[in-house]
mmCIF file of C-alpha atoms and ligand atoms in Angstrom:
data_model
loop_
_atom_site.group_PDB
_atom_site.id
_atom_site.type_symbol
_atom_site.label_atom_id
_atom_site.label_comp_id
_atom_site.label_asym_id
_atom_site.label_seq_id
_atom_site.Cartn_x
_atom_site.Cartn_y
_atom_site.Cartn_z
ATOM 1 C CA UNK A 1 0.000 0.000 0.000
ATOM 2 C CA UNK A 2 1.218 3.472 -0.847
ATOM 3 C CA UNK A 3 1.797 5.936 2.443
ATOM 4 C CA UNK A 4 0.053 9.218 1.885
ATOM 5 C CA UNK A 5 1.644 11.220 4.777
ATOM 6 C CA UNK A 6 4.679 12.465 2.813
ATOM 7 C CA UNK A 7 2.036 13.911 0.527
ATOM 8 C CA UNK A 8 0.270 15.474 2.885
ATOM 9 C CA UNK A 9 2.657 16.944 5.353
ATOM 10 C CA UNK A 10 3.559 20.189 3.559
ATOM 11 C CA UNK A 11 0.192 22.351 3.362
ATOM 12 C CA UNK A 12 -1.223 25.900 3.717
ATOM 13 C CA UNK A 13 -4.230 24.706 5.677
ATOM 14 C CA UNK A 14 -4.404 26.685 8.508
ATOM 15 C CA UNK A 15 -3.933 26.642 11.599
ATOM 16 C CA UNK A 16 -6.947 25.807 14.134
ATOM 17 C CA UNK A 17 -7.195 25.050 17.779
ATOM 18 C CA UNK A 18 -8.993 22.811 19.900
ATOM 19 C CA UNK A 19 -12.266 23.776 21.870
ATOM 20 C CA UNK A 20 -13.689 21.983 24.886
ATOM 21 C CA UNK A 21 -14.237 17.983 24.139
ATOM 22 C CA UNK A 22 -17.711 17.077 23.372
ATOM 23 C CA UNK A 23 -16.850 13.557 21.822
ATOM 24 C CA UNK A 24 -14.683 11.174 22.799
ATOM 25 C CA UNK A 25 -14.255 8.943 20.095
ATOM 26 C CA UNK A 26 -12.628 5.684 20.627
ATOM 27 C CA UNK A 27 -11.117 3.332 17.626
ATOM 28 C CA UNK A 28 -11.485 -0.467 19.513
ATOM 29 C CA UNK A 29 -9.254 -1.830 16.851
ATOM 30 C CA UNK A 30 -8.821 -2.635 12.781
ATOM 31 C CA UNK A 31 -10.485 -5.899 12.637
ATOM 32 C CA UNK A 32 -13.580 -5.981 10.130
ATOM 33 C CA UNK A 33 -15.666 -8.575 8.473
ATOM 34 C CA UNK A 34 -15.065 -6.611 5.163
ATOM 35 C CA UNK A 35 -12.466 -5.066 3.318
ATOM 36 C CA UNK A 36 -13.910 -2.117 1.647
ATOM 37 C CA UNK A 37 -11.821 -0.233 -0.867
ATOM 38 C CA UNK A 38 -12.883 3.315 0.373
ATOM 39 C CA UNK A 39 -11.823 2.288 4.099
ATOM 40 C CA UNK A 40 -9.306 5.159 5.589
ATOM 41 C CA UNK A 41 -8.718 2.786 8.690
ATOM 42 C CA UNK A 42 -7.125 -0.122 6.311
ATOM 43 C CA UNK A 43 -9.539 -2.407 8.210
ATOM 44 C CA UNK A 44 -10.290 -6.121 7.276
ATOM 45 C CA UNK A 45 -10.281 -9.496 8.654
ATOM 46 C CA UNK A 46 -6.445 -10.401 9.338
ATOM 47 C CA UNK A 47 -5.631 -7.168 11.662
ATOM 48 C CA UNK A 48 -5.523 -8.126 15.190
ATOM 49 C CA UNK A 49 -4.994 -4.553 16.655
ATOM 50 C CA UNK A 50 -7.526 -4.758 19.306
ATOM 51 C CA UNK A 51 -8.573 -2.515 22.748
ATOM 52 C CA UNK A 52 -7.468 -4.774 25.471
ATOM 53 C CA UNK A 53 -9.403 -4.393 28.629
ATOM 54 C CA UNK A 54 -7.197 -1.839 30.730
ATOM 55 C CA UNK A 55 -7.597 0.634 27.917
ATOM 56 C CA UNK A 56 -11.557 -0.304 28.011
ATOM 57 C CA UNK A 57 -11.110 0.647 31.323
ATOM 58 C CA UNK A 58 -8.671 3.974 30.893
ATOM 59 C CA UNK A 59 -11.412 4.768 28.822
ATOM 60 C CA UNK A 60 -14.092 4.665 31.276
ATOM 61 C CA UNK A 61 -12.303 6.731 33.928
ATOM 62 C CA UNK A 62 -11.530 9.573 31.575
ATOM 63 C CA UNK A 63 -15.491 9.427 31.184
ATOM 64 C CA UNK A 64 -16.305 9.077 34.478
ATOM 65 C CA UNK A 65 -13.565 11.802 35.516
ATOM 66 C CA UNK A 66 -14.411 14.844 32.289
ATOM 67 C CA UNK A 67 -18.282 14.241 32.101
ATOM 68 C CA UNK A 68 -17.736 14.214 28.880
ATOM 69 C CA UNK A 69 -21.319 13.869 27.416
ATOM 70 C CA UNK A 70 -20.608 11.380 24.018
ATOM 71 C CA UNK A 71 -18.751 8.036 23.376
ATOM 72 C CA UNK A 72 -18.302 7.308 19.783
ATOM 73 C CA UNK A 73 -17.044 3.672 19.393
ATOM 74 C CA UNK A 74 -16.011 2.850 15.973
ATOM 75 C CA UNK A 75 -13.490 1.140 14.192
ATOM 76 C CA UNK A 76 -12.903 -2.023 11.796
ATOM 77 C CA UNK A 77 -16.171 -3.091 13.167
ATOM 78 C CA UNK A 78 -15.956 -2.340 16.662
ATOM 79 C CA UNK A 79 -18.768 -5.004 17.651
ATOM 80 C CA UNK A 80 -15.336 -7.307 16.946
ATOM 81 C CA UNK A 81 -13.578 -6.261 20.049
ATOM 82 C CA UNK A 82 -14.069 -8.590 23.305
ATOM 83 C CA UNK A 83 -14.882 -5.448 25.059
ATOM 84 C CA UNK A 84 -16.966 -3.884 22.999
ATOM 85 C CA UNK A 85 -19.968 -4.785 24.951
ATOM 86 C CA UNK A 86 -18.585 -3.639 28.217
ATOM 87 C CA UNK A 87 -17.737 -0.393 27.217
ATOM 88 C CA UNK A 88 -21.356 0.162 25.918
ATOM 89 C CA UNK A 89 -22.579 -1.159 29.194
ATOM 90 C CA UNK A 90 -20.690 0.575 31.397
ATOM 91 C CA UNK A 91 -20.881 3.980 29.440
ATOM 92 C CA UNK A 92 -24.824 3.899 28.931
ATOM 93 C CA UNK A 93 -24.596 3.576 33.351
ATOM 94 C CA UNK A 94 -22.832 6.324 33.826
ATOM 95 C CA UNK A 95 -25.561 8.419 31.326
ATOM 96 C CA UNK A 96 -23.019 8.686 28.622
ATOM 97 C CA UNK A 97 -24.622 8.881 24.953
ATOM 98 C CA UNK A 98 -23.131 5.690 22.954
ATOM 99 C CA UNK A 99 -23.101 5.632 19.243
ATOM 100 C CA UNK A 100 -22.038 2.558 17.893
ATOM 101 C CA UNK A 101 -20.232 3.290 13.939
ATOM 102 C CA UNK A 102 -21.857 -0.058 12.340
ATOM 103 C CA UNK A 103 -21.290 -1.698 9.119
ATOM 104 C CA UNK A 104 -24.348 -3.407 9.431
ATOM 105 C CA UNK A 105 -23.319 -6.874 7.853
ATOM 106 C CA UNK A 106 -21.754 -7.382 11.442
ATOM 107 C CA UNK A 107 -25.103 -8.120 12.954
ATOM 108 C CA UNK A 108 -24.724 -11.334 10.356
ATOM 109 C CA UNK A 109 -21.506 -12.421 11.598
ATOM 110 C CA UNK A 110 -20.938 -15.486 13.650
ATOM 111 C CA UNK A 111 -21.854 -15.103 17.436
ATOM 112 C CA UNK A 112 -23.568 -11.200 16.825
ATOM 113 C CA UNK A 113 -26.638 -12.734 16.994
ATOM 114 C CA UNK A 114 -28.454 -10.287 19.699
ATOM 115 C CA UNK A 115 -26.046 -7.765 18.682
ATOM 116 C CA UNK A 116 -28.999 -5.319 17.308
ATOM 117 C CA UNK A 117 -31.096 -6.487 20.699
ATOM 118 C CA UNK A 118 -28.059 -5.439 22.465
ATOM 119 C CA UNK A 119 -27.758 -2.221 21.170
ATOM 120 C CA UNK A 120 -31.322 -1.144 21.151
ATOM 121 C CA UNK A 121 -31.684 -2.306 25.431
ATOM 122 C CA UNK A 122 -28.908 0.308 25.885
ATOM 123 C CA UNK A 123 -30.533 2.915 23.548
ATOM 124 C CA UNK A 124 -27.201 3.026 21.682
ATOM 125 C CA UNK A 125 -27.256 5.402 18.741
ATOM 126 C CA UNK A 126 -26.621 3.494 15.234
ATOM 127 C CA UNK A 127 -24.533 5.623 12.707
ATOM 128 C CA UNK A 128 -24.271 2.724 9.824
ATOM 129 C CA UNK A 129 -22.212 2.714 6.637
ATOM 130 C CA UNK A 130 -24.773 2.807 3.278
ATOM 131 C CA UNK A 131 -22.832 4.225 0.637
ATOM 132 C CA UNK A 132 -25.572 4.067 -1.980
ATOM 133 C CA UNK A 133 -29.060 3.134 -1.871
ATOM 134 C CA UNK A 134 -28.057 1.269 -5.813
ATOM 135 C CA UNK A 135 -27.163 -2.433 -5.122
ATOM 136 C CA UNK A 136 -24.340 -2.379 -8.029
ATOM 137 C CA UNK A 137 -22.665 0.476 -6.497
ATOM 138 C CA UNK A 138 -22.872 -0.665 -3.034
ATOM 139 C CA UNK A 139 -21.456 -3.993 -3.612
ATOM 140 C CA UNK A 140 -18.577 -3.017 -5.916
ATOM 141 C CA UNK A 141 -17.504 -0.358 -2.804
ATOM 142 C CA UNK A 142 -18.283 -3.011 -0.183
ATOM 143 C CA UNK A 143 -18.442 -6.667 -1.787
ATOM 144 C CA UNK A 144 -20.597 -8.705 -3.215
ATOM 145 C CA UNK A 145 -23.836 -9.594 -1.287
ATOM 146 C CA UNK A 146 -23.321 -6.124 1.295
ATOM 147 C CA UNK A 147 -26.201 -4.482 -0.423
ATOM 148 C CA UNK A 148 -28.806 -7.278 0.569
ATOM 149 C CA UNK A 149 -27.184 -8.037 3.506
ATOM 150 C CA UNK A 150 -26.907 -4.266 4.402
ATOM 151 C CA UNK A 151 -30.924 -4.482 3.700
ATOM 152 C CA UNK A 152 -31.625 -7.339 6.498
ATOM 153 C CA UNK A 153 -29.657 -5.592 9.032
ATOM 154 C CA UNK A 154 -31.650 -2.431 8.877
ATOM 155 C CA UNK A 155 -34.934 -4.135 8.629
ATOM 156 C CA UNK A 156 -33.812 -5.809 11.739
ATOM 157 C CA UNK A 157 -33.031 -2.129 13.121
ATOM 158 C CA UNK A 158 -36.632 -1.230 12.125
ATOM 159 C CA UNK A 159 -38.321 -4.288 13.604
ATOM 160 C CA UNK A 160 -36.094 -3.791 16.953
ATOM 161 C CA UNK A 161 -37.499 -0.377 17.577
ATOM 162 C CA UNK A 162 -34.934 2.133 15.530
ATOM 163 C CA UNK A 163 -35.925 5.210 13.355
ATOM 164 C CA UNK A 164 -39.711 4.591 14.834
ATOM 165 C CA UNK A 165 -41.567 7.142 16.568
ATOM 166 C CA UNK A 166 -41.401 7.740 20.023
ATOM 167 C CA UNK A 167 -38.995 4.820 20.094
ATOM 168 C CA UNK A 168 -36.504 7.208 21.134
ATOM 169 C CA UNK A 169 -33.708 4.863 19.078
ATOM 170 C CA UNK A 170 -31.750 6.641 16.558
ATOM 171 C CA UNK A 171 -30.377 5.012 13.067
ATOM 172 C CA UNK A 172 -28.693 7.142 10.944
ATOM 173 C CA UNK A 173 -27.028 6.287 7.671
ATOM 174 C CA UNK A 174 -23.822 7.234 6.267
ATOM 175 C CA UNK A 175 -23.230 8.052 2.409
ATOM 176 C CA UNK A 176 -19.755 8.811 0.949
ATOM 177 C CA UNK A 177 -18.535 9.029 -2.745
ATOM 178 C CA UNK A 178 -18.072 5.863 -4.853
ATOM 179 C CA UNK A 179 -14.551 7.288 -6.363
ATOM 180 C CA UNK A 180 -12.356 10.636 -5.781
ATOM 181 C CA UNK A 181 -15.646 13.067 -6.392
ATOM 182 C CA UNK A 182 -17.201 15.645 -3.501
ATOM 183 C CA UNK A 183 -20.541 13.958 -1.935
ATOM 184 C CA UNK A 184 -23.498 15.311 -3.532
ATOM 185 C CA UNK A 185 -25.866 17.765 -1.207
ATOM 186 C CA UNK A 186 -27.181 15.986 1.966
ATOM 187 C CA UNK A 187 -30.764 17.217 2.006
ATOM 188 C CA UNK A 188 -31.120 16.565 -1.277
ATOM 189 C CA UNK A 189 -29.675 12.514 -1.140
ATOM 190 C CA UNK A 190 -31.132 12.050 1.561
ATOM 191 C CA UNK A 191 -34.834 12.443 0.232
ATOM 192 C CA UNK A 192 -33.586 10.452 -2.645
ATOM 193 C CA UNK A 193 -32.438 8.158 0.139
ATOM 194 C CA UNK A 194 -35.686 8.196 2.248
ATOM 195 C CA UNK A 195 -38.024 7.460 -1.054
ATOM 196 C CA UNK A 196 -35.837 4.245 -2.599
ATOM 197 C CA UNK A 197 -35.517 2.857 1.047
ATOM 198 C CA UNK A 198 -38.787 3.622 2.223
ATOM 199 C CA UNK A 199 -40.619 2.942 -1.236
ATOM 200 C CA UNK A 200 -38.662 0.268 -2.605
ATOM 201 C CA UNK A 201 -37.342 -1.605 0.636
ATOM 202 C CA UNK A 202 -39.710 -0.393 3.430
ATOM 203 C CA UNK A 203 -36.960 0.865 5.504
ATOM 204 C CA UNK A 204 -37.016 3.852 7.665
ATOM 205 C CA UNK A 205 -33.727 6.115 9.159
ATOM 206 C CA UNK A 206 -33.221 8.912 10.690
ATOM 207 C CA UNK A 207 -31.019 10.762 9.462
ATOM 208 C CA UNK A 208 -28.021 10.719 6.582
ATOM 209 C CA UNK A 209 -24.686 11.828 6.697
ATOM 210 C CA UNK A 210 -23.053 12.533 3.471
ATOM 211 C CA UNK A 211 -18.724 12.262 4.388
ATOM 212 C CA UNK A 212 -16.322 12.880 1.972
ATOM 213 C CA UNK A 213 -13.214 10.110 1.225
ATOM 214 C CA UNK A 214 -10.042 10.891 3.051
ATOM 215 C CA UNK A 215 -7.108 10.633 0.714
ATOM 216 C CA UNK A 216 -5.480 8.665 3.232
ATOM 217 C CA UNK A 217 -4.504 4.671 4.048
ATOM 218 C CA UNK A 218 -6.212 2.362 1.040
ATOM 219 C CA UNK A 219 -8.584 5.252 -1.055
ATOM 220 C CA UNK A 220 -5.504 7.370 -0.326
ATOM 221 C CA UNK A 221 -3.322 4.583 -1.633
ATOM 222 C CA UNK A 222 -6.062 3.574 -4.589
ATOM 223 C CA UNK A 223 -5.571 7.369 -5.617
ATOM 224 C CA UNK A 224 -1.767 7.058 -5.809
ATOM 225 C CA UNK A 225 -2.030 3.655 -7.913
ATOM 226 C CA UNK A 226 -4.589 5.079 -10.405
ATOM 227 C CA UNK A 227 -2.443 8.568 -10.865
ATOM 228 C CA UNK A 228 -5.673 10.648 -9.436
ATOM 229 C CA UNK A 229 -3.797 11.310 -5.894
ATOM 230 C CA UNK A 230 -2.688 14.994 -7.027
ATOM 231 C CA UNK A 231 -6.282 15.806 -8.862
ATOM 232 C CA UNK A 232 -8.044 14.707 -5.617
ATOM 233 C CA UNK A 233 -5.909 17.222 -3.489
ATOM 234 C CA UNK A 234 -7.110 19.837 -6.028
ATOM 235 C CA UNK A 235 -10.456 19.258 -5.714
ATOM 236 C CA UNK A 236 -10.411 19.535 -1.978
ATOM 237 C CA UNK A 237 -8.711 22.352 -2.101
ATOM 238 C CA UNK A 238 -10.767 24.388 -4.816
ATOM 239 C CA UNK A 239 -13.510 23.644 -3.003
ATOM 240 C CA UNK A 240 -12.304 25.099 0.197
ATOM 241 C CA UNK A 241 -15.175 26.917 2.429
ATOM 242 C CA UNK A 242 -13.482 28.572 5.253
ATOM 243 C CA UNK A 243 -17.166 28.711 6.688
ATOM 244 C CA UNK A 244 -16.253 24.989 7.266
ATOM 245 C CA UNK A 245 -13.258 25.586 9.247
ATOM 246 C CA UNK A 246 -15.065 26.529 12.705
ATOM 247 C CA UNK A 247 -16.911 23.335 13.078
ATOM 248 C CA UNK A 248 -14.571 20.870 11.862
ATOM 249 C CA UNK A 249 -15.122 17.670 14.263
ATOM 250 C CA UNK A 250 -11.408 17.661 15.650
ATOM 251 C CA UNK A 251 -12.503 21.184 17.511
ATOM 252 C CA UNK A 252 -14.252 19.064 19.682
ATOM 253 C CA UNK A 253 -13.612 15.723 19.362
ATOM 254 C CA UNK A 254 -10.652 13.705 20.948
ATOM 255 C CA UNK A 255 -9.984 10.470 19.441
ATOM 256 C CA UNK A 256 -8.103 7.494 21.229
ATOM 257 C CA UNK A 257 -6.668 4.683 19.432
ATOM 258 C CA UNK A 258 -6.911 1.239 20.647
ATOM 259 C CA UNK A 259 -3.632 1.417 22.439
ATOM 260 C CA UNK A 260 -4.752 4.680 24.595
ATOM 261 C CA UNK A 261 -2.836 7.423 22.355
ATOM 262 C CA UNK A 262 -4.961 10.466 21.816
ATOM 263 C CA UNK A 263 -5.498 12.090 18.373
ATOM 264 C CA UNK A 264 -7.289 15.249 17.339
ATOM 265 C CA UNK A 265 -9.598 12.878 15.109
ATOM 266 C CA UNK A 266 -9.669 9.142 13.762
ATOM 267 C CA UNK A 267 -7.980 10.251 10.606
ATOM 268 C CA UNK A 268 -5.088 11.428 11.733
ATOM 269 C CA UNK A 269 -5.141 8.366 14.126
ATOM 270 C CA UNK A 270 -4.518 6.553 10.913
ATOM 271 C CA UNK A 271 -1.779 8.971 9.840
ATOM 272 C CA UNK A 272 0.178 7.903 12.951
ATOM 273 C CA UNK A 273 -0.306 11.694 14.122
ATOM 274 C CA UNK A 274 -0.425 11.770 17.723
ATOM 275 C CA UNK A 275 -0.922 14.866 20.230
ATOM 276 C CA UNK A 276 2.341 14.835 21.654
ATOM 277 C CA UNK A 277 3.553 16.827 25.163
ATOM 278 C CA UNK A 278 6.136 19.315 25.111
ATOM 279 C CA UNK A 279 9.211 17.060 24.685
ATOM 280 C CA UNK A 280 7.236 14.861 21.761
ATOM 281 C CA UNK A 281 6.414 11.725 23.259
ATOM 282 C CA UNK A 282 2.432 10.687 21.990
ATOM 283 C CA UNK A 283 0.176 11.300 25.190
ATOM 284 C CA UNK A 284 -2.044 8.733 26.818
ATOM 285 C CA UNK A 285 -5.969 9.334 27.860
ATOM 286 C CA UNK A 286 -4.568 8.272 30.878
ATOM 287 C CA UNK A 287 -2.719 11.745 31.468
ATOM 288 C CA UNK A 288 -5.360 13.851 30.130
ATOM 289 C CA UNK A 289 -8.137 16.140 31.968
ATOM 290 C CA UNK A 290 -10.432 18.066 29.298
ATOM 291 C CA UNK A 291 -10.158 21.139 30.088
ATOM 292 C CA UNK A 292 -6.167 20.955 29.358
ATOM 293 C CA UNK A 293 -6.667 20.333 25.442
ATOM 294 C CA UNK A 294 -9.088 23.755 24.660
ATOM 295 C CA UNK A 295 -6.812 26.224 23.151
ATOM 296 C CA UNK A 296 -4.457 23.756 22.130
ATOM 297 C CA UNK A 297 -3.022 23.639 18.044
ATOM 298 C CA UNK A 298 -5.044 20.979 16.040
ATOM 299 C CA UNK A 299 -2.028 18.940 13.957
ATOM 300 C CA UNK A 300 -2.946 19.772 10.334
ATOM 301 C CA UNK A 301 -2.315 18.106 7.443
ATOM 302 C CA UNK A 302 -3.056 18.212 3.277
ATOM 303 C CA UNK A 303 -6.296 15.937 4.724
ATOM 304 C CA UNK A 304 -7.847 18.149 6.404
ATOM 305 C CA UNK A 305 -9.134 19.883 3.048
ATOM 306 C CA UNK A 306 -11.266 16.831 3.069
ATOM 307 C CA UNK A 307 -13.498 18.269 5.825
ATOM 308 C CA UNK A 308 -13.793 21.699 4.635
ATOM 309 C CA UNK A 309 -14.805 21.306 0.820
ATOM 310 C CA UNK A 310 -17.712 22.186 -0.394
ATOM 311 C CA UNK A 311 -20.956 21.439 2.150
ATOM 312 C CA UNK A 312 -18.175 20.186 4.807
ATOM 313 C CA UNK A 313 -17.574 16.418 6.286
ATOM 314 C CA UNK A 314 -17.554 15.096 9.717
ATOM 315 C CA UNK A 315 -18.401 12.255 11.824
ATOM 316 C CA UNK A 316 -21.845 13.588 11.655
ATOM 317 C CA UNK A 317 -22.017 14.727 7.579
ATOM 318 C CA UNK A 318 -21.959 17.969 6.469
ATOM 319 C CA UNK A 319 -21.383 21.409 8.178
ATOM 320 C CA UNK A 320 -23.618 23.289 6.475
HETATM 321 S S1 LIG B 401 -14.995 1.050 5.728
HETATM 322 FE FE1 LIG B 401 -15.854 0.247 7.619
HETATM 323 S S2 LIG B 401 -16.818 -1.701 7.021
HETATM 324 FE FE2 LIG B 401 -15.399 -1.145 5.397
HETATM 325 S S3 LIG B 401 -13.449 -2.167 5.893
HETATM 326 FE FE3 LIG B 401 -13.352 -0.101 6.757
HETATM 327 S S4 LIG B 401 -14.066 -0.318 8.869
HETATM 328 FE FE4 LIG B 401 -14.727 -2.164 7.742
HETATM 329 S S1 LIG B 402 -8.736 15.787 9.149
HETATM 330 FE FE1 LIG B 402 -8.923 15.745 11.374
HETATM 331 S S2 LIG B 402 -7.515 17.332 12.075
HETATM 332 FE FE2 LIG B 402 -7.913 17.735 9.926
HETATM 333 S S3 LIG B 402 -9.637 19.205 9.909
HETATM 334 FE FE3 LIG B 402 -10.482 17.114 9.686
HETATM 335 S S4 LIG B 402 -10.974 16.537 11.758
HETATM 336 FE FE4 LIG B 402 -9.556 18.261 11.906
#
């Protein structure tokens, strides 16, 4: 696979600090049932990176400690890791919203059974990958047999309770961009979205987040193979909105990879670009109180033009 940093490391995007954490957004590791060829984490089925249980645990504290109101648990497919369930459990009991970043085909897998059951007891928010509502298109970005698979899983969501009303369980979907293109308006695809799921499938969400591809690990590397690395960059940066630039998700969103290392999001997690203290060693949750990261510099890379193109990406779509 081709690196990306070295591409990415000189750049004019500037310079941002941190704000107050709202999110703390955990990676529990890099195994996944799939292998998809947009993934920015370079997930699949051999990794073995995985959240042991004292980081589970570091995890926990820092939540119990900051009152930090959000746990975002993604990964690979986080449902993977051993203490996956544990961390939902013991968030959700200390009143901690839990969204759970879910490929949907997981709920298939081996031994995920009750996974959906699971997740709607401890009203855990669903944010779940659906990168077209076209089976062609999803299967040649996911595999073959995700579409209909994809389909089960959120008719399962639907018969469990999620995107019903007064159910008070949320299922959002997640679109992003087949090849190195900007995502198409959100209100608009998601209509589209809501009539060819609804009409066609009889599936309801809640909401969808249209997220633009990272030219980073395997798209990243995809665009270096097929020559388009350099156009991509260009496109981000044409499309630059410094309207964008306030509300980017690393403002307020600390991310912590399976090992306990803190990063100012989950893409430069995968960059291998650490907050580091004052004589460059990575920093652990473990050493961390909130309040010390607001004001602090956000480390910026070529990337970053990714979330502030056009309509603007993040964890939870677009900014505007
Ligand atoms: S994009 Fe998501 S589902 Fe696909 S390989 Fe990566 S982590 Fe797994
Ligand atoms: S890539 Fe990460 S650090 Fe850069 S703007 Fe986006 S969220 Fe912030």
């Amino acid at each position: 696979m081709h690196a990306t940093l070295r591409l990415l490391e000189q750049t004019d995007f500037p310079a941002i600090a941190r704000r107050a954490v709202e999110v703390l957004q955990v990676n529990v590791g890099y195994r996944c049932n799939q292998s998809c060829v947009h993934c920015h984490v370079n997930a699949g089925p051999t990794r073995t990176e995985s959240m042991p249980r004292e980081i589970a645990d570091e995890v926990l504290h820092y939540l119990r400690q900051t009152h930090v109101p959000t746990l975002d648990i993604t990964g690979g497919a986080p449902e993977l890791n051993a203490n996956f369930r544990y961390l939902v459990t013991e968030a959700r009991a200390l009143g901690v919203h839990v969204m759970d970043r879910c490929n949907l085909t997981i709920t298939q897998q081996p031994g995920q059974e009750d996974l959906v059951a699971f997740l709607a007891a401890h009203k855990v928010e669903v944010v779940a990958s659906m990168p077209c509502y076209l089976e062609d298109n999803v299967d040649r970005q996911r595999g073959d047999g995700v579409f209909q698979a994809s389909l089960q899983a959120l008719r399962a969501f639907n018969v469990a309770g999620y995107a019903q009303p007064g159910s008070g369980l949320t299922l959002n979907l997640v679109y992003n961009p087949q090849g190195p293109s900007l995502p198409p308006d959100q209100v608009e695809l998601e209509e589209d979205y809501r009539r060819i799921l609804g009409d066609r499938h009889g599936i309801a969400f809640n909401r969808l987040y249209t997220l633009a591809n990272m030219p980073i690990q395997r798209f990243g590397s995809t665009l270096v193979s097929k020559g388009q690395f350099g156009g991509y960059m260009r496109l981000l940066k044409n499309n630059y909105r410094a309207e964008n630039l306030s509300q980017v998700m690393c403002r307020s969103l600390l991310s912590v990879d399976w090992q306990g290392y803190v990063y100012d999001c989950d893409f430069n997690q995968m960059l291998g670009l650490p907050l580091l203290d004052a004589s460059g060693r990575p920093i652990r949750l473990s050493e961390l109180a909130a309040a010390e990261l607001e004001g602090r510099c956000i480390r910026v890379a070529g990337h970053c033009y990714g979330c502030t193109a056009g309509q603007g990406s993040s964890c939870g779509g677009a900014l505007n």
